[in-house]
XYZ file of C-alpha atoms in Angstrom:
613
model
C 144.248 149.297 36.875
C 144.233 145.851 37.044
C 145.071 145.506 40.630
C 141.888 147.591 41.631
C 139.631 145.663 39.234
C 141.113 142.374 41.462
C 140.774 144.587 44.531
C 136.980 145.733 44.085
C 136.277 141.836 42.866
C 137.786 140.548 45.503
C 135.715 142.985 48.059
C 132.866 142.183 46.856
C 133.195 138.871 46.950
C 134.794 139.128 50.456
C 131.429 141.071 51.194
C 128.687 138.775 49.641
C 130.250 135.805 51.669
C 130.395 137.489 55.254
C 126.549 138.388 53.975
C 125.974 134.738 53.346
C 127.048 133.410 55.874
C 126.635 136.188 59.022
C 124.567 138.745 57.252
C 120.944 137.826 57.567
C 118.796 137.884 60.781
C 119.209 134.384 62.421
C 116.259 132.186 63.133
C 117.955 131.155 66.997
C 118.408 133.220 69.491
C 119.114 132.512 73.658
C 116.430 135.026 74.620
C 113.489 133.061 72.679
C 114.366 130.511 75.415
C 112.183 130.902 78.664
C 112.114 128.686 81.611
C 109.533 125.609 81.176
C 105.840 125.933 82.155
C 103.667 123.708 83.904
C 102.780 120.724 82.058
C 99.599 120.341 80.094
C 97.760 117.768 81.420
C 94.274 118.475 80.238
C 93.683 116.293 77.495
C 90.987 118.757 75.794
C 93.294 121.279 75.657
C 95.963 119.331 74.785
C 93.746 118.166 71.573
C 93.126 121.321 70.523
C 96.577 122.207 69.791
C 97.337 118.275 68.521
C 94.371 117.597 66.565
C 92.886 120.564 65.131
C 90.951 119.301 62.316
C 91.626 121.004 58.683
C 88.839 123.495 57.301
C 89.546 126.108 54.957
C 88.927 129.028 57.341
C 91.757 127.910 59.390
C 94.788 128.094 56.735
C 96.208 131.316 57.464
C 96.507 134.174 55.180
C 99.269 134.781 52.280
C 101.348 131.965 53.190
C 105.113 131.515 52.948
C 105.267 127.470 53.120
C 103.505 124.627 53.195
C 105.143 121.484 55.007
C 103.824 117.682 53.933
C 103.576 116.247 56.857
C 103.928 116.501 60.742
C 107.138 114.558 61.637
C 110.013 115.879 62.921
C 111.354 116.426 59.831
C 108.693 118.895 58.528
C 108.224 120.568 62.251
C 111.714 120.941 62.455
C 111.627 122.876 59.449
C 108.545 124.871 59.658
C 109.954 126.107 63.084
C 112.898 127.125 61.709
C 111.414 129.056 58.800
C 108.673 130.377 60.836
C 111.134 131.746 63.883
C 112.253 134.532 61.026
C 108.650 135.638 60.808
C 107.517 133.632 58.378
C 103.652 131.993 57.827
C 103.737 128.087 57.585
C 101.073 125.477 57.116
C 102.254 121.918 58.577
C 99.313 119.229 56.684
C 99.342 116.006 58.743
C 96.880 113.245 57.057
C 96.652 111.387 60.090
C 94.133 112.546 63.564
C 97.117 114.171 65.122
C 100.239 115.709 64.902
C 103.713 114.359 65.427
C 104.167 111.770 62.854
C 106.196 108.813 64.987
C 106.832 110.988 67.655
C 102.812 111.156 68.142
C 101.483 109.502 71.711
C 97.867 107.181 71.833
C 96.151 106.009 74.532
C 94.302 102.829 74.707
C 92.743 100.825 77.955
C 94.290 103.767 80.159
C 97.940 102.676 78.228
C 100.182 105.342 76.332
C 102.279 104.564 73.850
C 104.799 105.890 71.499
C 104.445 105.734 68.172
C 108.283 105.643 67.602
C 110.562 107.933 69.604
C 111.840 105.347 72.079
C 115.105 107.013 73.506
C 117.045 109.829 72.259
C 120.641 110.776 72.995
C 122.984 113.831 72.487
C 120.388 116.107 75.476
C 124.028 117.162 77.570
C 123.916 120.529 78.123
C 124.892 123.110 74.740
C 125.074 120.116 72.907
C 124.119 121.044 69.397
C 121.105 118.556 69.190
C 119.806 119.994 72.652
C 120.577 123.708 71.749
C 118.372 122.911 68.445
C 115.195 121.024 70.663
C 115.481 124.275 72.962
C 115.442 126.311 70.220
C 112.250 124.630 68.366
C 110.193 124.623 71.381
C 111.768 127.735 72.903
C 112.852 125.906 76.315
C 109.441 124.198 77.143
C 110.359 120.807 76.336
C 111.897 118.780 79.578
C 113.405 115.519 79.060
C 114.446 112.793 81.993
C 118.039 111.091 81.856
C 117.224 107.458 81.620
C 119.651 105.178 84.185
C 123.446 104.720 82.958
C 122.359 101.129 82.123
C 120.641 102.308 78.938
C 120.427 98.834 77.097
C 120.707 94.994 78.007
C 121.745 93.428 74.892
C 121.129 89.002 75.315
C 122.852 87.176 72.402
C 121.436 83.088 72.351
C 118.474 81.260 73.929
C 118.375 79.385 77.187
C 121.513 78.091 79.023
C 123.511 79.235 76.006
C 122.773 82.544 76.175
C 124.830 85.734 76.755
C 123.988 88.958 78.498
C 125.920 92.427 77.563
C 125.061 95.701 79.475
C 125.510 99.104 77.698
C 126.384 101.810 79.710
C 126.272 105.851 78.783
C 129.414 107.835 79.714
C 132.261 110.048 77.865
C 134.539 106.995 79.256
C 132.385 104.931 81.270
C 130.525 103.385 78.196
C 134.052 102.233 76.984
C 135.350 101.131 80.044
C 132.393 98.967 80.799
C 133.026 97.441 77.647
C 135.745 96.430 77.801
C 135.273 94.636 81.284
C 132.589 92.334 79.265
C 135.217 91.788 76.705
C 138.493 91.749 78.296
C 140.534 89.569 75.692
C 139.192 92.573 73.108
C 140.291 95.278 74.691
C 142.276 96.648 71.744
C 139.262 96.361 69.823
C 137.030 97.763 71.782
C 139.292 100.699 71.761
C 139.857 100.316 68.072
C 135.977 100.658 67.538
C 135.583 103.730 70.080
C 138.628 105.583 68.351
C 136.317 104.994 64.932
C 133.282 106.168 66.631
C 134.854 109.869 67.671
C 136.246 109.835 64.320
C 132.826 109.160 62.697
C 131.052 111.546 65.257
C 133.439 114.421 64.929
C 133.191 114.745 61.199
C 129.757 113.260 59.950
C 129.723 117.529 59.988
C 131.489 117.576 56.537
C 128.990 115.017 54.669
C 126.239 117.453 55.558
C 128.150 119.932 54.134
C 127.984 118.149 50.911
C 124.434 118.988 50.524
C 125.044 122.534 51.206
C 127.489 123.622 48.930
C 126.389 124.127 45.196
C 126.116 120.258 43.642
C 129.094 121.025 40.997
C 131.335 122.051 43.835
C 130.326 118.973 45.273
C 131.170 116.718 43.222
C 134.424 117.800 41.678
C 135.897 117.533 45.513
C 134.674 114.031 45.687
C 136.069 112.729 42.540
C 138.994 114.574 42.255
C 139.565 113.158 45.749
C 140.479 116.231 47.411
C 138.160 115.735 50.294
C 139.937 112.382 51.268
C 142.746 115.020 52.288
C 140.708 116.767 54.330
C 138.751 113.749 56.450
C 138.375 109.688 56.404
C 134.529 109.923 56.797
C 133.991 110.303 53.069
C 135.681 106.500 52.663
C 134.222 105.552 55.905
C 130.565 106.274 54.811
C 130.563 103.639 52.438
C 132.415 100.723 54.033
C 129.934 98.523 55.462
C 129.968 97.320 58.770
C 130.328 94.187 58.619
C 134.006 94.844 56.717
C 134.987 97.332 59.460
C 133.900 94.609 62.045
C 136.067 91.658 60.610
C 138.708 93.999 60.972
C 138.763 94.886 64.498
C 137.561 91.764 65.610
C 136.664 88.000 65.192
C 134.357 88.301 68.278
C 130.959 88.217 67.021
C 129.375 88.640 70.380
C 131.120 92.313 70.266
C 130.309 92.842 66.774
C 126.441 92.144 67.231
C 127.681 95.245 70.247
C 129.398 97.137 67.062
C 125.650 97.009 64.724
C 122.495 96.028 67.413
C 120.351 98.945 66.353
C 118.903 97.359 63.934
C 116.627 99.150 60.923
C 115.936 96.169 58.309
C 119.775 96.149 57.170
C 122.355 93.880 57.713
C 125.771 95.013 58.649
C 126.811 93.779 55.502
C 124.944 96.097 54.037
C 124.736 98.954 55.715
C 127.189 101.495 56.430
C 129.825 101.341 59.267
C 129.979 105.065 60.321
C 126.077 105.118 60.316
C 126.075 102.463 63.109
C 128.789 103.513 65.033
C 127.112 107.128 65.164
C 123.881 105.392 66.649
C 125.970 103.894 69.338
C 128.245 107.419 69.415
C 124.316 108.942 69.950
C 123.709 108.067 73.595
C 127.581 108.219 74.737
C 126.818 111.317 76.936
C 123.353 109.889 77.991
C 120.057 108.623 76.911
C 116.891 110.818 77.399
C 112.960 110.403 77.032
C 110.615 113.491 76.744
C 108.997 114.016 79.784
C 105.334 114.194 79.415
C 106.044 111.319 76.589
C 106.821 112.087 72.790
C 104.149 113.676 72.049
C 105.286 116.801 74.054
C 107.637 117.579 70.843
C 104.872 118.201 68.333
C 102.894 119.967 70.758
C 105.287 122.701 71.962
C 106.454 123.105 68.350
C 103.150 123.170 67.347
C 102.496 126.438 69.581
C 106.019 127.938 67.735
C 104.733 127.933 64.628
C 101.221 129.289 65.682
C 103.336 131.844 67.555
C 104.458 133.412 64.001
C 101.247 133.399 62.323
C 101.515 129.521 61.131
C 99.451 126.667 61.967
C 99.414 122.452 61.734
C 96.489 121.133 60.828
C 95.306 117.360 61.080
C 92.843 115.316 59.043
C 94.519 117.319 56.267
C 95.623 114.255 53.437
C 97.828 116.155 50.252
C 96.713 114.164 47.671
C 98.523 116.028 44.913
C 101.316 118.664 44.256
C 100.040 121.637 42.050
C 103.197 122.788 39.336
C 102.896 125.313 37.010
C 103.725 125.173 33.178
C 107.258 126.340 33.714
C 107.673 123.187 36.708
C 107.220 125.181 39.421
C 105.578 123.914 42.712
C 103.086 126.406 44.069
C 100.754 124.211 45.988
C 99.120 121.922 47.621
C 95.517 119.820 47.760
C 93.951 118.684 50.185
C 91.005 116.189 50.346
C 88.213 117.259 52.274
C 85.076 114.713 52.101
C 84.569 114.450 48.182
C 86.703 117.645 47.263
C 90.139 118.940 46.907
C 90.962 122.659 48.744
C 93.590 124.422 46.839
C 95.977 125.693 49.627
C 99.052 128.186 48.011
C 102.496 129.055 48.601
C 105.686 129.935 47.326
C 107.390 126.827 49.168
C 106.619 123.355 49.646
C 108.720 121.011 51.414
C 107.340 117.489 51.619
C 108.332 115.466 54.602
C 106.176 112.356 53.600
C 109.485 110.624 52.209
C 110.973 110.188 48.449
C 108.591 107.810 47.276
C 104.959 108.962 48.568
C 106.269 112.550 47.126
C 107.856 111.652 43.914
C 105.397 108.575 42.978
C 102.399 109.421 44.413
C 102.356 113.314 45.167
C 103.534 115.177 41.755
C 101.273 115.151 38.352
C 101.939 111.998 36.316
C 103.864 113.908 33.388
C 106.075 115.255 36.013
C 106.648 112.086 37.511
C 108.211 110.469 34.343
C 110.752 112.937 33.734
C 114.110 111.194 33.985
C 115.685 114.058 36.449
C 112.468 112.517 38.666
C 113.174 109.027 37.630
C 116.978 109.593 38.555
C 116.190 110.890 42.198
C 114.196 108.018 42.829
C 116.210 104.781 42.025
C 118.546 106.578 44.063
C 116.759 105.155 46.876
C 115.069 101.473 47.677
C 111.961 101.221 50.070
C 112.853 100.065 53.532
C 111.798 97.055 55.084
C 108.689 97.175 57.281
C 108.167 97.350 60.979
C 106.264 95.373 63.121
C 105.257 96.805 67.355
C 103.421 95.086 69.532
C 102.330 97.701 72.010
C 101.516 95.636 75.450
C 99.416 97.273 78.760
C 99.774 95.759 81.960
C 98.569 95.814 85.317
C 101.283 96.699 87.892
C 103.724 99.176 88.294
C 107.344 98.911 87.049
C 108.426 97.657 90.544
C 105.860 95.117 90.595
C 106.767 93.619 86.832
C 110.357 94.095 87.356
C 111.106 96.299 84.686
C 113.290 99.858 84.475
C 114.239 102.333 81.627
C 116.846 99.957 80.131
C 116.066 98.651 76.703
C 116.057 94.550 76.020
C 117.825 94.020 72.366
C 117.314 89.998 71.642
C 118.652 88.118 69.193
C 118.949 84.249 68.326
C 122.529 84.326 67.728
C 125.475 86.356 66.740
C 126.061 86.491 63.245
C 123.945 88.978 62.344
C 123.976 88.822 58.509
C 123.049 85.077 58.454
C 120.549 86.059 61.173
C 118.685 88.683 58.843
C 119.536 87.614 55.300
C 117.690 83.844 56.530
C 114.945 85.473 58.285
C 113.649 88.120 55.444
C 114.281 85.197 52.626
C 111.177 83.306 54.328
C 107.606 82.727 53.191
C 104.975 84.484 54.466
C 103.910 80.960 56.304
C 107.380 80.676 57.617
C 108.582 84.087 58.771
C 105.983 84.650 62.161
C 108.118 81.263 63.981
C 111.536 82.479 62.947
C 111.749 85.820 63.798
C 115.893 85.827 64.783
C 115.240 89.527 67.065
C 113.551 91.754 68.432
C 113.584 95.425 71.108
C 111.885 95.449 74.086
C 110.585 99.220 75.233
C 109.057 100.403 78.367
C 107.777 104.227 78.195
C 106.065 104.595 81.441
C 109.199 103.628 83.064
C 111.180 106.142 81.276
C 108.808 108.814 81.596
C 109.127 110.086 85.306
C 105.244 111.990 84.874
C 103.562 108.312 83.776
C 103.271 107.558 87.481
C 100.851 110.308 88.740
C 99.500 110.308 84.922
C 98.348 106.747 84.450
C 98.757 105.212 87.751
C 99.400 101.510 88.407
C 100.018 101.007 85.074
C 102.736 99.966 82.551
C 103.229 99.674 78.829
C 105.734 97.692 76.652
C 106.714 98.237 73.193
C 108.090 95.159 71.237
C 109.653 96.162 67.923
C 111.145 93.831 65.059
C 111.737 94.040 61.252
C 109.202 92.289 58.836
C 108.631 92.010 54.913
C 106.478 94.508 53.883
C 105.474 91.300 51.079
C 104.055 88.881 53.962
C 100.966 91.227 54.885
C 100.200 92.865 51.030
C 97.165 90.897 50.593
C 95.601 92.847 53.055
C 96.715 96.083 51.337
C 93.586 96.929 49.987
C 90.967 96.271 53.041
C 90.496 98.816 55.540
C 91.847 99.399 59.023
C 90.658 97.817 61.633
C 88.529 95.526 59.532
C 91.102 93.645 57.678
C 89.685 90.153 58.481
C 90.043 87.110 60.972
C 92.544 85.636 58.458
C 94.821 88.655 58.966
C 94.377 89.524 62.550
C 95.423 85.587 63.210
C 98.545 85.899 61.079
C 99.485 89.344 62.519
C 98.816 87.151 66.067
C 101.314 84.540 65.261
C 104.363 87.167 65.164
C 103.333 89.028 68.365
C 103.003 85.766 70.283
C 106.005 84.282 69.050
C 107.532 87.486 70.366
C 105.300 88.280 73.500
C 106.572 84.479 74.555
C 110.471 85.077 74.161
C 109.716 88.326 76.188
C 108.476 86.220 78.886
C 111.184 84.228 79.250
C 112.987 87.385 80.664
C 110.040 89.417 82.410
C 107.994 86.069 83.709
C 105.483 88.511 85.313
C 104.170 89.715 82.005
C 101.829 87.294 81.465
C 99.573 87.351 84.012
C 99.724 91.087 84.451
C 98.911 91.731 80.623
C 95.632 93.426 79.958
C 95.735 95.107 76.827
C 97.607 94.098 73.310
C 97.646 95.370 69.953
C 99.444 95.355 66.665
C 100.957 96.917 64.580
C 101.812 95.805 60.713
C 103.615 97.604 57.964
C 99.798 98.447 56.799
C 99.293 100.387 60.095
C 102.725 101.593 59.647
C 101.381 102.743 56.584
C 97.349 103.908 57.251
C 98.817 105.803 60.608
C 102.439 107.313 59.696
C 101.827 107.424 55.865
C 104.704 105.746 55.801
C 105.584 104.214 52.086
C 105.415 100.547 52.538
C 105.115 100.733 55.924
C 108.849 101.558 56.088
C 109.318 103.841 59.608
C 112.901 104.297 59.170
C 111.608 105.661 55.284
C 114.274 104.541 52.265
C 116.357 101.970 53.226
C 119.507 102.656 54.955
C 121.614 100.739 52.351
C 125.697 101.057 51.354
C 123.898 102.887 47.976
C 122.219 105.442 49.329
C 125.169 106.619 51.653
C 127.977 106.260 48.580
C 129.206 110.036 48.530
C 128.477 110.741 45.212
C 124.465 109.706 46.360
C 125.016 111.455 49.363
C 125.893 114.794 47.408
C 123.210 114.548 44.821
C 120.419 113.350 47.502
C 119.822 116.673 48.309
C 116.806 119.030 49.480
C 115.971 120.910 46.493
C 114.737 118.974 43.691
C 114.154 119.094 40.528
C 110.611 120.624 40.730
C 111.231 124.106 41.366
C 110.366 125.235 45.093
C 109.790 121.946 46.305
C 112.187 120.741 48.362
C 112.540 117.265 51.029
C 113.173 116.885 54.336
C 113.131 114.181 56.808
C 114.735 110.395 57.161
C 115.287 110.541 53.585
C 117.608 113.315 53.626
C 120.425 112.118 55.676
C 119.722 109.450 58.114
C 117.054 107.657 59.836
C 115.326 108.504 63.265
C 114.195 111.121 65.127
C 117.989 112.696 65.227
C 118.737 112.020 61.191
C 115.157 113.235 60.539
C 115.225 116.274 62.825
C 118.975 117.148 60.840
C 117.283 116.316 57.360
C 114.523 119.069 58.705
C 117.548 121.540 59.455
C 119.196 120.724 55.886
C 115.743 121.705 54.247
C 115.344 124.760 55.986
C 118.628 126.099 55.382
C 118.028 125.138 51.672
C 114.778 126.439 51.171
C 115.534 129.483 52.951
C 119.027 130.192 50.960
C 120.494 130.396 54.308
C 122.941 128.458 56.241
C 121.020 127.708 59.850
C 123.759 125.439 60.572
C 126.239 128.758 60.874
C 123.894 130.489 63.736
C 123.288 127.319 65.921
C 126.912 126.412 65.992
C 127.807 130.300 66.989
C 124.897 130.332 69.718
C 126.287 127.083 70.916
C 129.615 129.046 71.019
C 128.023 131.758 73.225
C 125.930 129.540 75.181
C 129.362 127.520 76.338
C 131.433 130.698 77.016
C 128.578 131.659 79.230
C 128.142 128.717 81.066
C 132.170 128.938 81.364
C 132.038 132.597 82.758
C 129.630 131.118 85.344
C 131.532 128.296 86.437
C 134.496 130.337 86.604
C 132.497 133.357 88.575
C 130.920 130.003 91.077
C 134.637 128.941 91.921
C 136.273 132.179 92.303
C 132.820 132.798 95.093
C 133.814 129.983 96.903
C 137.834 130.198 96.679
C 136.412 133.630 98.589
């Protein structure tokens, strides 16, 4: 008697996980993906899929989501939930879609709001096979040169140039010929990085499972059996540094991406994933960035959805019983009521949680708890140059210039953000320099004899608050000459390396945290979102930072979900989907991936046997 009691259990239980996990329709498929169209290059009708303006006639019918903003985060979701047939709303407060992976054009000049490279694009990767499958094959991307990055350590005569090169082994190899008294720990730090890439799987997995289960693996320890990354995650990188090496020319190599954190702050398998990132190449959208919103933007449409612009949430609507069931929206002097039974916010932690939910809802202490989880990041600051001349004629390429003052990086930034406001625009220790139209193969026929530069660096949101309250683009002469002194500073040290730029330079503008802010939404002016701290990526945070939340049916996703940039955002998106949706996405991409490789090993196999004939 027993025994069948165990048996039917246990067959039902067999049952409801193969249901779970293989049972429901998938939102991926290879026959949604169709060979790439001609490229849009009308700007009208470009426009009228980027920037349709919100009205109340164009929210569709009996919705089944509404997504807070359009970054990749929330289209990376919305996609996912609309590809099962589902209606979603995308509301993007800004004039366009895209969120920093929008495009504007000034003088003639394009720029990027904040996609500057992205890696992981090798065929059937899972990152590629997920961009195929959100813009069903109409996205095309161009493989930037092997030289991805120039990395110069120092000023003048004492300064020292590193070249990063892409690779399965070459980007190792070259290494090591730059450093060839560290060879051993270059091949330490490489051993780490396959370690941290192969498994960073299982830490996403941590958000998946229920939170309970969660947690009792991580403090009973059990998952240290299993995989290092759980220890890794919260070792900083600094520590993991000193311990490979006392070069700190190689360690600056180890932690140059740089996103308002120290090393010795921020965590060692984090950086060595953003390195990992462009191992099998770097890649920019051709077309420029904002190709991504756009082709997802014609997804969602495709299922009944719809992303709407000029569309600013100004408030959460929950029920009684704490439910979220909508949204609204400002529109001239009144607030639209939009509905739905989900809402995912992709605005970030604080602008949802602080700004976003009723006041009695934000005090709660489950609220409270989720937010001093988190910190706001530090504040960008782009400089976004035009010139006159092609890239030939200014001597510039796709490769990146990373610049910094000297080597030890902690000093560096821990100095430099413990400035005055007076101080901080003559000190500024480094900086990125960008070139889109050199990485974008269509720039040349699209804005010929022209080139563009992005310069990017870290600033204290603090040093430009006064200006909070004043309005864009009429801020004041007192602010536009302080917001000056930084991008001269910096449009000077770029000189030094590109001494064409200054008499080819036409256009210039600026960028603050408060246009980080007024254009992205972003809290703070923070683009990377929370900061990327040791605290946020301890595993117990890391478990109970999670989608869901404690607001019944609204969930998170974006940079504040897992990681920062367009890949950490575009995986927090994935998370939230799979969350909101009860449903494990991550199950049918990595079994189309599966397929998709056997195929393309079938064909190999059938293209040597034809010519062995």
């Amino acid at each position: 008697m027993w025994l069948l009691v165990f048996l039917v259990w246990f067959l039902g239980w067999a049952g409801g996980v193969y249901w779970y996990f293989f049972g429901r329709p998938s939102p991926f498929s290879e026959h949604c993906v169709r060979p790439p169209g001609p490229m849009e290059l009308d700007q009208k009708k470009r426009d009228k899929v980027l920037k349709q303006g919100f009205t109340r006639e164009k929210v569709p019918q009996n919705l089944d989501a509404i997504v807070i903003g359009s970054g990749i985060g929330g289209m990376t979701a919305a996609a996912t939930i609309a590809k099962l047939g589902k209606k979603v709303l995308v509301l993007e407060q800004h004039d366009q879609a895209g969120g920093c992976c929008h495009t504007f054009i000034e003088k003639g000049f394009e720029f990027d709001a904040g996609l500057h490279y992205i890696g992981q694009l090798h065929e059937n990767s899972l990152f590629r096979v997920v961009m195929d499958q959100l813009t069903e094959g109409q996205l095309q991307f161009a493989e930037l040169k092997q030289h991805f990055d120039t990395i110069v350590i120092g000023t003048e005569e004492e300064s020292r140039k590193y070249t990063i090169y892409t690779g399965k082994t070459e980007m190792e190899e070259h290494l090591k010929k730059q450093f060839p008294k560290d060879v051993k720990a270059v091949e330490k730090f490489f051993k780490f990085m396959k370690i941290s890439a192969r498994d960073t799987q299982y830490l996403a997995a941590l958000k998946l499972i229920p939170q309970w289960l969660a947690m009792f693996l991580l403090r009973s320890g059990l998952v240290n059996l299993w995989s290092s990354t759980f220890r890794l995650i919260g070792t900083s990188a600094t520590a993991v540094a000193d311990s490979i090496t006392s070069n700190k020319d190689l360690q600056i190599i180890m932690a140059y991406f740089f996103y308002g954190v120290p090393p010795r702050d921020s965590s060692s398998l984090i950086n060595a994933l953003l390195l990992h990132h462009y191992k099998r190449g770097a890649y920019f959208p051709k077309g420029g960035a904002s190709e991504i919103p756009f082709h997802i933007t014609k997804v969602i449409q495709k299922y009944g959805g719809n992303v709407l612009v000029r569309a600013p949430v100004n408030r959460i609507l929950v029920d009684s019983n704490g439910a979220a069931y909508g949204v609204t929206v400002r529109k001239g002097q009144e607030d639209v009521e939009v509905r739905a039974p989900i809402i995912i916010s992709n605005c970030g932690i604080f602008n949802t949680f602080k700004r976003l939910l009723p006041p009695e809802i934000q005090v709660k202490p489950e609220i409270q708890n989720r937010v001093e989880m988190m910190k706001p990041g530090r504040g960008s600051l782009l400089i976004f140059c035009g010139f006159d001349g092609t890239e030939e004629e200014l001597g510039i390429s796709s490769t990146n210039l990373w610049l910094f003052k000297n080597n030890d990086m902690d000093a560096m930034m821990d100095e430099f953000f413990s400035l005055g406001k007076d101080e901080a625009p003559d000190n500024i220790p480094m900086m990125m320099c960008t070139f889109p139209s050199a990485k974008d193969p269509t720039s040349k026929f699209r804005h010929p004899g022209k080139s563009s530069m992005i310069i990017l660096t870290m600033v204290n949101y603090e040093w430009f608050e006064e200006w909070k309250d004043t309005t864009v683009k009429r801020r004041g002469d007192d602010y536009m000459e302080y917001k000056m002194r930084f991008a001269n500073n910096l449009f000077d040290w770029a000189c030094v390396h590109y001494p064409k730029f200054r008499e080819r330079l036409v256009f210039q503008e600026v960028a603050t945290p408060l246009t980080n802010n007024h254009y992205l939404g972003a809290y703070r002016g923070a683009m990377y979102s929370a900061e990327q701290n040791l605290k946020r990526y301890h595993v117990d945070v890391m478990a109970k930072n999670r989608c869901d939340t404690p607001v019944k049916n609204l969930f998170i996703s974006g940079q504040d979900v897992f990681s920062c940039g367009i890949a950490g955002a575009l995986h927090g998106g994935l998370l939230c989907a799979a969350t909101a949706l009860g449903q494990i996405v991550h199950v049918d991409l990595l079994l189309l991936k599966k397929k998709l490789k056997r195929r393309k090993a079938r064909e190999m196999a059938a293209l040597a046997q034809k010519k062995l004939q």
